[in-house]
Coordinates of C-alpha atoms in Angstrom, one line a residue:
M128 CA 121.9 89.3 143.3
L129 CA 121.2 92.9 144.3
A130 CA 119.5 94.9 141.5
E131 CA 122.2 97.5 141.7
L132 CA 125.0 95.1 140.7
R133 CA 126.1 94.3 137.1
P134 CA 126.1 90.8 135.7
G135 CA 129.3 88.9 136.5
Q136 CA 130.5 91.5 138.9
S137 CA 132.8 90.3 141.7
I138 CA 131.0 90.2 145.0
E139 CA 134.4 89.6 146.7
L140 CA 135.7 92.9 145.2
L141 CA 132.7 94.9 146.4
Q142 CA 133.0 93.4 149.9
E143 CA 136.8 94.2 150.0
L144 CA 136.0 97.8 148.9
H145 CA 133.4 97.9 151.7
I146 CA 130.7 98.7 149.2
L147 CA 128.9 95.5 150.1
T148 CA 128.7 94.2 153.7
R149 CA 129.9 90.6 154.5
E150 CA 126.3 89.6 154.3
G151 CA 126.1 91.0 150.8
R152 CA 124.0 94.1 151.6
L153 CA 124.3 97.8 150.6
N154 CA 123.9 100.7 153.0
Q155 CA 122.8 104.1 151.9
D156 CA 126.4 105.5 151.8
S157 CA 127.6 102.5 149.7
R158 CA 124.7 102.8 147.4
R159 CA 125.6 106.4 146.7
K160 CA 129.2 105.6 146.2
L161 CA 128.3 102.7 143.8
K162 CA 126.0 105.0 141.8
Q163 CA 128.7 107.5 141.4
V164 CA 131.3 105.0 140.2
Y165 CA 128.7 103.3 137.8
H166 CA 127.8 106.7 136.4
L167 CA 131.4 107.5 135.7
Y168 CA 131.9 104.0 134.2
Q169 CA 129.1 104.8 131.7
F170 CA 131.3 107.6 130.3
I171 CA 134.5 105.6 130.3
E172 CA 133.3 102.3 129.0
P173 CA 132.6 103.6 125.4
L174 CA 136.0 105.2 125.3
L175 CA 137.7 101.9 126.4
A176 CA 135.6 100.0 123.8
E177 CA 136.7 102.5 121.1
V178 CA 140.5 102.4 121.9
S179 CA 140.4 98.6 122.2
Q180 CA 139.2 98.0 118.6
G181 CA 141.4 96.1 116.2
G182 CA 143.1 94.1 119.0
H183 CA 144.7 97.3 120.5
V184 CA 145.9 96.9 124.1
P185 CA 144.3 99.7 126.1
L186 CA 146.3 101.5 128.8
L187 CA 144.6 103.6 131.4
A188 CA 146.2 105.8 134.0
D189 CA 144.1 106.6 137.1
H190 CA 145.5 109.6 138.9
G191 CA 144.9 110.4 142.6
A192 CA 143.6 106.8 142.7
G193 CA 143.1 106.7 146.5
K194 CA 141.7 103.3 147.3
S195 CA 141.3 102.7 143.6
Y196 CA 137.5 102.2 143.6
L197 CA 137.4 103.3 140.0
G198 CA 140.3 101.3 138.8
F199 CA 139.0 98.1 140.4
I200 CA 135.5 98.5 139.0
L201 CA 136.9 99.3 135.5
Y202 CA 139.0 96.2 135.6
D203 CA 136.2 94.0 136.9
L204 CA 133.6 95.2 134.4
F205 CA 135.7 95.8 131.3
F206 CA 139.4 94.7 131.4
K207 CA 138.7 91.3 132.9
Q208 CA 136.4 90.3 130.1
L209 CA 138.5 92.0 127.4
G210 CA 141.5 89.8 128.3
R211 CA 144.1 92.5 127.6
G212 CA 145.1 96.0 128.6
E213 CA 146.4 97.4 131.9
I214 CA 145.4 99.9 134.5
Y215 CA 148.0 102.0 136.3
G216 CA 146.8 103.5 139.6
I217 CA 148.9 106.5 140.7
E218 CA 148.6 107.6 144.3
W219 CA 151.0 109.4 146.7
R220 CA 149.9 107.7 149.9
A221 CA 152.1 104.6 150.1
E222 CA 149.8 102.7 152.5
L223 CA 146.9 102.9 150.0
V224 CA 149.1 101.8 147.1
Q225 CA 150.2 98.7 149.1
R226 CA 146.7 97.9 150.0
S227 CA 145.6 98.1 146.3
R228 CA 148.5 95.8 145.3
E229 CA 147.5 93.3 147.9
L230 CA 143.8 93.4 146.8
A231 CA 144.7 93.0 143.1
A232 CA 146.9 90.0 143.9
Q233 CA 144.1 88.5 146.1
L234 CA 141.5 88.9 143.3
G235 CA 143.8 87.8 140.5
F236 CA 143.6 91.2 138.7
E237 CA 147.0 90.6 137.1
R238 CA 147.0 93.6 134.8
M239 CA 146.7 96.3 137.5
R240 CA 149.7 98.3 138.5
F241 CA 150.0 100.7 141.4
F242 CA 152.6 103.3 142.0
D243 CA 153.5 105.4 145.0
M244 CA 154.1 108.9 143.5
S245 CA 152.5 112.3 143.0
V246 CA 150.6 113.1 139.8
A247 CA 153.2 115.8 139.1
D248 CA 156.0 113.3 139.2
A249 CA 154.3 110.6 137.2
A250 CA 155.0 112.2 133.7
A251 CA 158.7 111.7 134.2
A252 CA 158.6 108.3 135.9
A253 CA 160.6 105.8 133.9
Q254 CA 158.5 102.8 135.1
L255 CA 155.4 104.2 133.3
P256 CA 154.7 103.6 129.6
E257 CA 155.5 106.4 127.1
R258 CA 151.8 106.6 126.0
F259 CA 148.4 106.1 127.6
D260 CA 145.1 105.8 125.8
I261 CA 142.9 107.1 128.6
V262 CA 143.7 109.3 131.7
T263 CA 141.3 109.6 134.6
A264 CA 141.4 111.8 137.7
L265 CA 138.5 111.5 140.0
H266 CA 138.5 114.2 142.7
A267 CA 142.2 114.9 142.3
C268 CA 142.6 117.9 144.6
D269 CA 143.5 121.4 143.5
T270 CA 146.4 121.5 141.0
A271 CA 146.6 117.7 140.8
T272 CA 143.9 117.9 138.1
D273 CA 146.1 120.2 136.1
D274 CA 149.0 117.8 136.6
A275 CA 146.8 115.0 135.3
I276 CA 146.0 117.1 132.2
A277 CA 149.7 117.8 131.7
F278 CA 150.3 114.0 132.0
G279 CA 147.7 113.3 129.5
L280 CA 149.1 115.8 127.0
Q281 CA 152.6 114.4 127.4
K282 CA 151.4 110.8 127.1
Q283 CA 149.3 111.7 124.0
A284 CA 146.1 110.4 125.6
R285 CA 143.2 109.8 123.3
A286 CA 140.8 110.7 126.0
M287 CA 140.8 112.3 129.5
V288 CA 138.0 112.0 132.1
L289 CA 138.3 114.5 134.9
V290 CA 136.3 115.3 138.0
P291 CA 138.1 118.3 139.6
C292 CA 138.1 119.0 143.3
C293 CA 139.2 121.7 145.7
Q294 CA 140.3 124.3 143.2
A295 CA 142.2 126.7 145.4
E296 CA 145.1 128.1 143.3
V297 CA 143.1 130.6 141.2
A298 CA 141.1 131.8 144.2
A299 CA 144.5 132.5 146.0
C300 CA 145.7 134.5 143.0
L301 CA 142.4 136.4 142.9
R302 CA 142.7 137.4 146.6
Q303 CA 146.3 138.7 146.0
S304 CA 145.2 141.1 143.3
K305 CA 141.7 142.0 144.8
A306 CA 142.5 145.6 145.7
L307 CA 143.9 146.4 142.3
A308 CA 141.0 144.6 140.6
L309 CA 138.4 146.5 142.6
S310 CA 139.9 149.8 141.5
R311 CA 140.0 148.7 137.8
T312 CA 136.7 147.1 137.1
P313 CA 133.2 146.7 138.8
L314 CA 133.4 143.0 137.8
A315 CA 135.8 142.5 140.8
E316 CA 132.6 142.6 143.0
L317 CA 132.2 139.0 141.8
W318 CA 135.0 138.0 144.0
R319 CA 135.1 140.7 146.7
H320 CA 133.7 138.4 149.4
P321 CA 135.7 135.4 150.4
I322 CA 133.0 132.8 149.7
H323 CA 132.5 134.3 146.2
T324 CA 136.3 134.3 145.7
R325 CA 136.4 130.6 146.3
E326 CA 133.3 129.8 144.1
L327 CA 134.4 132.0 141.3
G328 CA 138.0 130.7 141.5
S329 CA 136.6 127.2 141.1
Q330 CA 134.5 128.2 138.1
I331 CA 137.3 130.0 136.4
T332 CA 139.7 127.1 137.0
N333 CA 137.5 124.6 135.2
V334 CA 136.8 127.1 132.3
L335 CA 140.6 127.6 131.9
R336 CA 141.1 123.8 131.9
C337 CA 138.5 123.3 129.2
L338 CA 140.1 126.0 127.0
H339 CA 143.5 124.6 127.6
L340 CA 142.3 121.2 126.4
E341 CA 140.6 122.6 123.3
A342 CA 143.7 124.6 122.5
S343 CA 145.7 121.4 122.8
G344 CA 143.6 119.4 120.3
Y345 CA 140.7 118.0 122.3
Q346 CA 137.0 118.2 122.0
V347 CA 135.6 118.9 125.4
T348 CA 132.2 118.1 127.0
V349 CA 131.3 119.3 130.5
T350 CA 128.5 117.7 132.4
E351 CA 127.6 116.7 135.9
L352 CA 128.8 113.4 137.3
V353 CA 125.7 112.6 139.5
G354 CA 122.9 114.5 141.1
W355 CA 124.0 117.3 143.4
E356 CA 122.5 115.5 146.4
H357 CA 125.4 113.0 146.1
S358 CA 128.4 115.2 145.7
L359 CA 129.1 119.0 145.7
K360 CA 132.3 118.4 143.6
N361 CA 130.2 117.2 140.7
E362 CA 131.6 118.6 137.4
L363 CA 132.8 116.1 134.9
I364 CA 135.2 117.2 132.1
L365 CA 135.4 114.7 129.2
A366 CA 138.0 115.4 126.6
R367 CA 138.5 113.4 123.4
W368 CA 141.5 113.9 121.1
T369 CA 140.7 115.2 117.6
G370 CA 144.0 116.7 116.7
T371 CA 142.4 120.1 115.9
K372 CA 144.0 122.7 118.1
K373 CA 141.7 125.6 118.4
R374 CA 143.6 128.9 118.1
S375 CA 140.5 130.7 119.3
A376 CA 140.5 128.7 122.5
A377 CA 144.1 129.7 123.2
E378 CA 143.2 133.4 122.5
R379 CA 140.3 133.3 124.9
L380 CA 142.3 131.5 127.5
G381 CA 144.9 134.3 127.4
A382 CA 142.1 137.0 127.4
I383 CA 140.5 135.5 130.6
L384 CA 143.9 135.3 132.4
E385 CA 144.5 138.9 131.4
E386 CA 141.0 140.1 132.5
F387 CA 141.3 138.5 135.9
G388 CA 144.9 139.6 136.5
L389 CA 146.1 135.9 136.4
R390 CA 148.4 136.0 133.3
H391 CA 151.7 136.4 135.1
S392 CA 151.0 133.7 137.7
L393 CA 149.2 131.1 135.6
S394 CA 150.1 131.3 132.0
A395 CA 152.7 128.5 132.2
R396 CA 150.2 126.2 133.9
F397 CA 147.7 126.5 131.0
G398 CA 150.3 126.3 128.2
L399 CA 150.7 129.9 127.4
T400 CA 153.9 132.0 127.4
T401 CA 153.7 135.2 129.5

């Protein structure tokens, strides 16, 4: 067995996901992909073990699932051995959802469910459970990460694991108010040039998300998913429910929106009234 693989891991699964070749080999791109998923698994596995205590049946929602690499690996390494619990993969591209359903049936992964819908629509979907224990969103683009957070809040998730991607909304808002901001504060030089607008917008977005989660009763840890040589979209936000809603986080969230001229356009997205 290849040194990179975990004991008991399904070779058939890795071949179907094109992580392993039919000859059972890894190429450089696959090795990088496998390392990223394993690294994320190291963060999620302790959360799953915790919520599974006492015979609890863990439910996990994977938003923006794509080809469901993460969901299949989680099922193979954790849910299969546990013998209970379900994974719900949510993806808007119908052809990927159908392929995932076929692969789950082929492998006998009976407790995997796949739904063709957007992240934004998932919270109101009648076919999904009222509560989830863990919500993941790996590279859910732009506001889909915020939709995943809103989903997790509504479903009273005990933990959320988020790797944001392509944060464009805040940058667009910064561009709209750039002239006014330049006349008001020298700090607007931080986003005067387009490339800086994009980078700062991405940074602000994730800071606002963390404050939103803290204000909503979660303890938040931010780290990198894997080394920067593997992925430029590399920030991992790990939120665990504590029930302690930080008023100071809500106040700072409002202050940042105000400072950057974003309050009117983004207050509702981050749980604040205008």
